[in-house]
Tab-separated table of C-alpha atoms in Angstrom:
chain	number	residue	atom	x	y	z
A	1	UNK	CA	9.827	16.374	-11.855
A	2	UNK	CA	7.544	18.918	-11.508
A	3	UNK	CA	3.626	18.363	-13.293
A	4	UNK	CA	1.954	21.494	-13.841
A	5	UNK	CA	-1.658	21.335	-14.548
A	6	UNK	CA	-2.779	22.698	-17.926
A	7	UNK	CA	-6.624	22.941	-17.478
A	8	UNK	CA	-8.541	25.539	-19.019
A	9	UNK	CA	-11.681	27.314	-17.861
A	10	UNK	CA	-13.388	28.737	-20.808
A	11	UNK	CA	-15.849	31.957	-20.232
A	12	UNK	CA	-19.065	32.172	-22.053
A	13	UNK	CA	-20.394	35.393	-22.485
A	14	UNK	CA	-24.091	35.915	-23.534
A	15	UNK	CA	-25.693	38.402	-26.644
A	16	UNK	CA	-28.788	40.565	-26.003
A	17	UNK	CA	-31.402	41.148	-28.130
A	18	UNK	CA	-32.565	43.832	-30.576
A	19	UNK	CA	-35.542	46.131	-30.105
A	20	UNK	CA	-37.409	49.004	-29.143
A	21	UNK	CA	-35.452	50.231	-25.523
A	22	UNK	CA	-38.225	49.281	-23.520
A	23	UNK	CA	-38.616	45.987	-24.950
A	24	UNK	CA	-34.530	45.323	-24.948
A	25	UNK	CA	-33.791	42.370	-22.695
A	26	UNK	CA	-30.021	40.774	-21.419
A	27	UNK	CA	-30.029	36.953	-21.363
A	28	UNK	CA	-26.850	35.743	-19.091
A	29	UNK	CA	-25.472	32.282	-19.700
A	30	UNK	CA	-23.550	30.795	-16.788
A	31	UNK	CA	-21.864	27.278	-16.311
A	32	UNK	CA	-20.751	25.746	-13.726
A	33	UNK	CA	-17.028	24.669	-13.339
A	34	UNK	CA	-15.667	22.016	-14.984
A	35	UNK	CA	-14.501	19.401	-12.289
A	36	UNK	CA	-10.260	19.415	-11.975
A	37	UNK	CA	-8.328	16.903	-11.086
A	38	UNK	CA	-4.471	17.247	-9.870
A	39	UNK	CA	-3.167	15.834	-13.343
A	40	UNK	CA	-5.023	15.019	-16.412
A	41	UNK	CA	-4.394	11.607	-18.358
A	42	UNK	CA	-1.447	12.732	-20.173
A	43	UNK	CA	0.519	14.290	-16.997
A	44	UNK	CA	-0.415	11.352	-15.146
A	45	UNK	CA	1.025	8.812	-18.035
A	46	UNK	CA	4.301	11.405	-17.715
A	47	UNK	CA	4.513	10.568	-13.633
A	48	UNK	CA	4.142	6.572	-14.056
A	49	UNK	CA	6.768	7.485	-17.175
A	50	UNK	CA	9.451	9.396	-14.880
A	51	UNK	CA	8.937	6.640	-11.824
A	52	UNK	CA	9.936	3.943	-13.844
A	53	UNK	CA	13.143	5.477	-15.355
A	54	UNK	CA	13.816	6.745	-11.814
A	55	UNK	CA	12.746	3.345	-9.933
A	56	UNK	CA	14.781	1.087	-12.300
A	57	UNK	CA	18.153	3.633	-11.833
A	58	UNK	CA	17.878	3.246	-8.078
A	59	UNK	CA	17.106	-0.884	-8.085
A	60	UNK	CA	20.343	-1.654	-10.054
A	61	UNK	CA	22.703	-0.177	-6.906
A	62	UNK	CA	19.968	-0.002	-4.167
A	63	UNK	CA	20.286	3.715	-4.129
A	64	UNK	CA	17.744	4.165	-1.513
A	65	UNK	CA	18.680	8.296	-1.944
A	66	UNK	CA	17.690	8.423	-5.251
A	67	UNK	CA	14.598	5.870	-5.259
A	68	UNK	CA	13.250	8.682	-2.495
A	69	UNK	CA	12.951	11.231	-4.604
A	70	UNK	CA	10.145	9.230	-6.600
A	71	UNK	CA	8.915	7.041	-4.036
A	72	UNK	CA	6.918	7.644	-0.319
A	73	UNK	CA	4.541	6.377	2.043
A	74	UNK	CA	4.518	2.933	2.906
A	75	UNK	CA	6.060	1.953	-0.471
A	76	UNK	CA	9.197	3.552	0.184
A	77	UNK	CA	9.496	1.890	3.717
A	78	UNK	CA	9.335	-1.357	2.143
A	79	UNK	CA	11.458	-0.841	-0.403
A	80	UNK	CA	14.239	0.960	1.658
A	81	UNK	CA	13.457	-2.862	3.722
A	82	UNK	CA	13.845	-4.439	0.549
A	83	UNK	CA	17.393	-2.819	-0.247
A	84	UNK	CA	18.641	-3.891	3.665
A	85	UNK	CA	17.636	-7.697	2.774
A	86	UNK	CA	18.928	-7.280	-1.145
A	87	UNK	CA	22.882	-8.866	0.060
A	88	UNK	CA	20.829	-11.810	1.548
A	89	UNK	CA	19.022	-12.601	-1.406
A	90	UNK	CA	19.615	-15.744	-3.889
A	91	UNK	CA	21.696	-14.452	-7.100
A	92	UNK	CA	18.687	-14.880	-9.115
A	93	UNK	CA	16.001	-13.156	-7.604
A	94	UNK	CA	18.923	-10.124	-7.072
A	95	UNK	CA	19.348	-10.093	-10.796
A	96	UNK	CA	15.151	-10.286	-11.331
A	97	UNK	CA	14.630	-7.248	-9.113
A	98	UNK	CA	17.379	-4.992	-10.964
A	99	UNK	CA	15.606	-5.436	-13.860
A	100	UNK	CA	13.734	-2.855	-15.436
A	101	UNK	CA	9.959	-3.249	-15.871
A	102	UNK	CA	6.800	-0.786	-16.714
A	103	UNK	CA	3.511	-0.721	-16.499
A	104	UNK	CA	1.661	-1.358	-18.965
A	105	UNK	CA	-2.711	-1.612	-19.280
A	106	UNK	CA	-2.827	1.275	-17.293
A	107	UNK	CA	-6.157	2.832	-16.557
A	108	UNK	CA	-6.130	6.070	-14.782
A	109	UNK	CA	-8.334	7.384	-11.694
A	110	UNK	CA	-7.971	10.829	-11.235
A	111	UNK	CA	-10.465	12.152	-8.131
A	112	UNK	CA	-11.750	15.839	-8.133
A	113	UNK	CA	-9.769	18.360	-5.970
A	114	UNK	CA	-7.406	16.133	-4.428
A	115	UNK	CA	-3.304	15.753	-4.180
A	116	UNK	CA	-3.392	12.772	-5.366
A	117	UNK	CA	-4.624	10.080	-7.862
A	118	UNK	CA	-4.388	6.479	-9.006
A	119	UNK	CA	-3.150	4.023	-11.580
A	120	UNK	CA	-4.614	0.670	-12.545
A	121	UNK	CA	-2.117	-1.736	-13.812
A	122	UNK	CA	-0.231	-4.956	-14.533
A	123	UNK	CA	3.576	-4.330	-14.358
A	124	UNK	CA	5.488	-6.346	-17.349
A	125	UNK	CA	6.538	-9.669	-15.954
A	126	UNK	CA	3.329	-10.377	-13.809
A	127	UNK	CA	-0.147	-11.182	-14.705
A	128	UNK	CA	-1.893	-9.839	-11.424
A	129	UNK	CA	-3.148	-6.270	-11.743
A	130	UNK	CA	-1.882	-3.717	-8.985
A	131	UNK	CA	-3.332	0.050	-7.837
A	132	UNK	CA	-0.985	2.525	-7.594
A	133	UNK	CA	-1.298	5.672	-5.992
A	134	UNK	CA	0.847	9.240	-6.278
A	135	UNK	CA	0.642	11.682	-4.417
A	136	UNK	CA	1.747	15.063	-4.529
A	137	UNK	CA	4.240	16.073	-1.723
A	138	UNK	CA	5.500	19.450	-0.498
A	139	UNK	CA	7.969	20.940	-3.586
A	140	UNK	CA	5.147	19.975	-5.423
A	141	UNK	CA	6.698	16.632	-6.792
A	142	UNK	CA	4.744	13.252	-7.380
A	143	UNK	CA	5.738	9.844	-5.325
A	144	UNK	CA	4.635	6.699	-5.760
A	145	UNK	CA	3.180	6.089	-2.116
A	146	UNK	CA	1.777	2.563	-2.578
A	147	UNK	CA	1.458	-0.237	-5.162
A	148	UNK	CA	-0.557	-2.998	-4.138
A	149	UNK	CA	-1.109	-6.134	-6.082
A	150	UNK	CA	-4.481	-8.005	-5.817
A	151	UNK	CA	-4.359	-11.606	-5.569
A	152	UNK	CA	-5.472	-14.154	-8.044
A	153	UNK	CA	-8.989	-14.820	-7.004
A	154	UNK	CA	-9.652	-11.341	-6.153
A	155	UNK	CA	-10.432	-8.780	-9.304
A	156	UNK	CA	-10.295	-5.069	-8.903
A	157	UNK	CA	-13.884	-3.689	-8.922
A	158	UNK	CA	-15.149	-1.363	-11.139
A	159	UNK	CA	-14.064	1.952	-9.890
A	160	UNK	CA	-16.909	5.075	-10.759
A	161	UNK	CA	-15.326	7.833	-12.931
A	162	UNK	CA	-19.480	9.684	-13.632
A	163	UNK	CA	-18.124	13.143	-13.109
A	164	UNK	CA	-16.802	14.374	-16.656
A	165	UNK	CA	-14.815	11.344	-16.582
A	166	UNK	CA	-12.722	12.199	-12.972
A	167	UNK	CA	-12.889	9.507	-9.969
A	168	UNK	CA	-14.478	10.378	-6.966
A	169	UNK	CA	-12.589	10.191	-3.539
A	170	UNK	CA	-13.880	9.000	-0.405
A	171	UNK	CA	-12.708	10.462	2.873
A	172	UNK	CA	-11.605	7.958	5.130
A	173	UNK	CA	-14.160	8.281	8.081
A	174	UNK	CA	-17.233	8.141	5.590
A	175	UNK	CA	-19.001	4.192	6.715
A	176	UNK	CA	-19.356	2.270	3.466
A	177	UNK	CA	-21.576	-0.386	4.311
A	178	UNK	CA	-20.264	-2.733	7.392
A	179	UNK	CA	-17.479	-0.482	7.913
A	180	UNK	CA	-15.119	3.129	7.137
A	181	UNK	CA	-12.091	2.529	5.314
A	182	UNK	CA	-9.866	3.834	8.360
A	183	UNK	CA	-11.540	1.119	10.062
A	184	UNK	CA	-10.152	-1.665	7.637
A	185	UNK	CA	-6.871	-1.866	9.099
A	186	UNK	CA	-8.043	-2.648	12.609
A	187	UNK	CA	-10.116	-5.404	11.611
A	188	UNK	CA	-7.315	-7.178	9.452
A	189	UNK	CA	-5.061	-6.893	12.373
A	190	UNK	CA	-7.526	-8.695	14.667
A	191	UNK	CA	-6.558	-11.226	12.506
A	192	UNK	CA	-3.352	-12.212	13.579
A	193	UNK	CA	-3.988	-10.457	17.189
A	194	UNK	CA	-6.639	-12.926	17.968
A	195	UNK	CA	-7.543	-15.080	15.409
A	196	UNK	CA	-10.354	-12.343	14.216
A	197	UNK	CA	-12.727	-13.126	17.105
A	198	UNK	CA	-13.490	-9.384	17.460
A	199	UNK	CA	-13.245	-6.833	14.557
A	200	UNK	CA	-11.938	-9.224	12.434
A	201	UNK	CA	-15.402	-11.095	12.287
A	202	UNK	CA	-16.507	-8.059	9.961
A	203	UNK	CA	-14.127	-9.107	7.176
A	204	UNK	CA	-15.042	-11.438	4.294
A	205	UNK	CA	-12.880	-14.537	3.513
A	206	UNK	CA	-10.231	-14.362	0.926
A	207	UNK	CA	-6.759	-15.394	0.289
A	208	UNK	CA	-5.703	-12.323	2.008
A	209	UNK	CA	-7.499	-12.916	5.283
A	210	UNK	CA	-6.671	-17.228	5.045
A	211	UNK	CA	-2.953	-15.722	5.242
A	212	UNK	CA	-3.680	-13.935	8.522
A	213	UNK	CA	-5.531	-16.751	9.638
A	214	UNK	CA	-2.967	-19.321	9.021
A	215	UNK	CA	-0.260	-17.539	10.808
A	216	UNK	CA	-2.465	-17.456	13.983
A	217	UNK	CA	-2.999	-20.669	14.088
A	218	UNK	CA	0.720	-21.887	13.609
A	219	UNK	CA	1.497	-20.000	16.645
A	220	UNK	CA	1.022	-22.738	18.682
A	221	UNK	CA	2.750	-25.545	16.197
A	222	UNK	CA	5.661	-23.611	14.710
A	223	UNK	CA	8.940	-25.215	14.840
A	224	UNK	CA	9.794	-23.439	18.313
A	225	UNK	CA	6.707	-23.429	19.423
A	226	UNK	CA	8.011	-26.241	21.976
A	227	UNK	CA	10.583	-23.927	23.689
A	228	UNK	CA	8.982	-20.455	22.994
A	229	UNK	CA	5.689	-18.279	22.807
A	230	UNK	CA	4.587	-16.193	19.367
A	231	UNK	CA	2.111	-13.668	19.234
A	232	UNK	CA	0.957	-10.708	17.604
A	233	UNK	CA	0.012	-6.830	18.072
A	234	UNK	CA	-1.040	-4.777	16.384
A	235	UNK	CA	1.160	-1.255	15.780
A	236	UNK	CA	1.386	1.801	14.156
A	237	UNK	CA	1.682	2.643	10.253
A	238	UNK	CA	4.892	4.674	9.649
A	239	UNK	CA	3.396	6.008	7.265
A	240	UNK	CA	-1.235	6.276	8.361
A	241	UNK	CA	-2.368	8.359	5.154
A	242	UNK	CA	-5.472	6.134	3.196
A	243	UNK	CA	-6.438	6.632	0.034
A	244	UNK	CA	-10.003	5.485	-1.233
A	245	UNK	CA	-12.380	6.043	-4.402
A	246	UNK	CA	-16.095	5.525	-4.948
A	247	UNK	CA	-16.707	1.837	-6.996
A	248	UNK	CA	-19.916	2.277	-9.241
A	249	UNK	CA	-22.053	-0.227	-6.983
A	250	UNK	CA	-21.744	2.686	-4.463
A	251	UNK	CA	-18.856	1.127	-2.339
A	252	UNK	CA	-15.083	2.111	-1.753
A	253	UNK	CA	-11.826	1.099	-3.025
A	254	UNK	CA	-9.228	1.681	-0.124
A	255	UNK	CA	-5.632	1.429	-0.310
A	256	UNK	CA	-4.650	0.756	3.498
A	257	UNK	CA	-1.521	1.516	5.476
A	258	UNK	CA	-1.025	-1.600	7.991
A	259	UNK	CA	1.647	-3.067	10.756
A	260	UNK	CA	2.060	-5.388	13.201
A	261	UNK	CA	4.717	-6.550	15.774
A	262	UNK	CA	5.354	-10.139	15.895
A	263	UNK	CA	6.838	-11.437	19.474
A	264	UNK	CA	8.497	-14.527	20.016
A	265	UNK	CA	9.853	-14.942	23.338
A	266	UNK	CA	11.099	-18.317	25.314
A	267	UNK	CA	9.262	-19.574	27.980
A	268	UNK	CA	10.080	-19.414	31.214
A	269	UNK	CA	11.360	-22.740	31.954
A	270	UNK	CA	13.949	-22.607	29.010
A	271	UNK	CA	14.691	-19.014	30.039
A	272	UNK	CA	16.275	-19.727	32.932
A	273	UNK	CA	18.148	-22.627	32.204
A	274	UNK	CA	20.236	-20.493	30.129
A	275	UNK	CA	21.459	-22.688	27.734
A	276	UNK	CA	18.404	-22.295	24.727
A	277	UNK	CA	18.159	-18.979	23.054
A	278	UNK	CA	16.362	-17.994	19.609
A	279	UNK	CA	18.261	-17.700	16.936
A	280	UNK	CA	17.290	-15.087	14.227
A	281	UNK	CA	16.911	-15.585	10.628
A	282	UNK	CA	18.436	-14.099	8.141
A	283	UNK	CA	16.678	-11.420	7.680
A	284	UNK	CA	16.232	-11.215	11.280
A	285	UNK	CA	19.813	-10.716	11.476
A	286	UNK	CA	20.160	-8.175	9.163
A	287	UNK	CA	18.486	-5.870	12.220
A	288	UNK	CA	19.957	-7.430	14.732
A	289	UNK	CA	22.548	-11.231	14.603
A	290	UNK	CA	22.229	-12.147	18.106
A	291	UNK	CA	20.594	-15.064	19.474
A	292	UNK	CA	18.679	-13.895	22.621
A	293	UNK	CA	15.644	-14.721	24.485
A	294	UNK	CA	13.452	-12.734	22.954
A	295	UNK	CA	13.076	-11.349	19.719
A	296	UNK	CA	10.423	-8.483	18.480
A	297	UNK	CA	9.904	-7.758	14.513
A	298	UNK	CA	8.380	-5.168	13.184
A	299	UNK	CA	6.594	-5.554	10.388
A	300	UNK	CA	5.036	-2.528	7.749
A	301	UNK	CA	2.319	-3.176	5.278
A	302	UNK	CA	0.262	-1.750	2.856
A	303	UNK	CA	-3.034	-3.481	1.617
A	304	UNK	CA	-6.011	-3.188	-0.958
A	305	UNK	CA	-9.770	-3.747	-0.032
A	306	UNK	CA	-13.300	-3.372	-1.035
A	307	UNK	CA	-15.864	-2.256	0.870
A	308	UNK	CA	-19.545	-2.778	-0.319
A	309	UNK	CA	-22.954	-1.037	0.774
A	310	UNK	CA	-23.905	-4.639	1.809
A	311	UNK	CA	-21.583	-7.101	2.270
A	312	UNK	CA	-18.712	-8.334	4.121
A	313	UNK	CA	-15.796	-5.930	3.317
A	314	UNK	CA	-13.166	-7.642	1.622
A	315	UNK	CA	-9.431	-7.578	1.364
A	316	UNK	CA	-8.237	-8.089	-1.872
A	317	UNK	CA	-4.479	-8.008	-1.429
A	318	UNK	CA	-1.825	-7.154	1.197
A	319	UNK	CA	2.016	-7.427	1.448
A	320	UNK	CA	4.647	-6.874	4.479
A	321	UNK	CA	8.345	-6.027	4.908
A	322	UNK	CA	10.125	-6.310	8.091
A	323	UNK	CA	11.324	-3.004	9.083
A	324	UNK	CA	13.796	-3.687	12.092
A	325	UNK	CA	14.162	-6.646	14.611
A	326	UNK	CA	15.556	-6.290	17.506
């Protein structure tokens, strides 16, 4: 679907006076543009429309074709995940995700001269709100590139919307506070690298980071840990764009590309006796069904934080999908 903006610019054109010729005077009125955004409301309520019709087409057969033409980023990479692990699912939770839902409470955050804007929501079924974000691609058509869903404890700030009514975007390099929001990622992957004794410091506690946390420190207790070593690194988005908008206390709201490799590997002595190897799960084996010695997962993520002029920057949700195992 193609969204063609409708926005007007309306010229004002000024009256002179009356009067003798060399009293006669011009008075020019000038304004200054009126601040555009890529959509207005309407359009944007037509994209979230079209996505959902689209998105709940593709779900019922796992049509990963079709989903792409409303979906990208690192949404799309987890869903396309999602439709690989769909066969291994329990019949119940295959029959929840082919049903249809919306989104409903929607507020929308459309920045100034960008490609792209934002949807707050709560899709029907769930009481968490989520930010959404679509973005305009190349034949001019509008993907969903991320939807991520804030936990619980962790409210979506007030995002600023003090020019005629539009958001204001916030380029990824610009430092809000503690740190820039391409800086995020690196510090939340600290987190499961080492346990968040170097970037990761920067970060504020919430359920988000406690996650991370947790599955550090179970690296040593797991239920192979006996036979085998785990560990984490840190890798490469497939898909690095951020997106981020101006709060009103002055901060940033930053939806976050993020991934990690996660390495479990026997030890040495159990390596050569030859008789132990690791078996992979079941989504594990989806990639990849054969038990071996070593087995590497990589993981894709997208993730929502907060960054304040003072204050810990804080991460308010996050979500992974295993993209291959081998």
């Amino acid at each position: 679907m193609t969204v063609i903006s409708v926005n007007a610019v309306i010229a004002l054109s000024a009256c002179s006076g009356t009067g003798t010729p060399a009293a006669d005077t011009t008075t020019a009125t000038s304004t200054a543009p009126v601040p555009r955004g890529v959509v207005n409301r309407s359009e944007a309520a037509a994209v979230v429309d079209h996505y959902e019709e689209v998105n709940a087409q593709a779900n019922k057969t796992q049509n990963a074709e079709l989903l792409g033409t409303v979906e990208g980023g690192q949404l799309y990479e987890q869903s396309k995940a999602d439709y690989r692990f769909f066969p291994t699912w329990p019949k119940r939770d295959q029959a929840y995700y082919k049903k249809a839902f919306t989104y409903r409470d929607r507020s929308y955050y459309i920045p100034e001269d960008q490609s792209w804007f934002a949807v707050q929501a709560t899709a029907s079924g769930s009481k968490d709100q989520a930010l959404l974000v679509f973005d305009k691609t190349a034949d001019r058509h509008f993907k969903m590139v991320a939807a991520v869903y804030r936990d619980s404890t962790s409210p979506i700030p007030a995002i600023d919307t003090g020019s005629h009514g539009l958001a204001t975007a916030v380029a990824p390099s610009t430092r809000v506070g503690a740190l820039a929001p391409d800086q995020i990622a690196g510090a939340y992957e600290d987190l499961y690298a080492t346990g968040g004794k170097n970037a990761g410091t920067q970060l504020a506690s919430t359920t988000a980071t406690r996650i991370a946390l947790k599955s550090y420190g179970e690296r040593t207790t797991y239920k192979n840990a006996k036979y085998a070593t785990l560990h984490w690194e840190t890798a490469r988005p497939t898909r690095p764009r951020i997106y981020a908008l101006r709060l009103r206390d002055g901060g940033a709201l930053v939806v976050f590309p993020t991934a990690h490799n996660r390495m479990e590997q026997l030890k040495d002595g159990y390596i050569y006796k030859g008789y132990i190897q690791l078996v992979p799960g079941s989504e594990q084996a989806v990639y990849n069904k054969t038990p071996r010695v070593a087995i590497l997962d990589e993981l894709q993520g997208q993730a929502l934080a907060a960054l304040t002029p003072s204050g810990k920057p804080a991460v308010l949700g996050v979500e992974y999908r295993m993209v291959d195992s081998r």
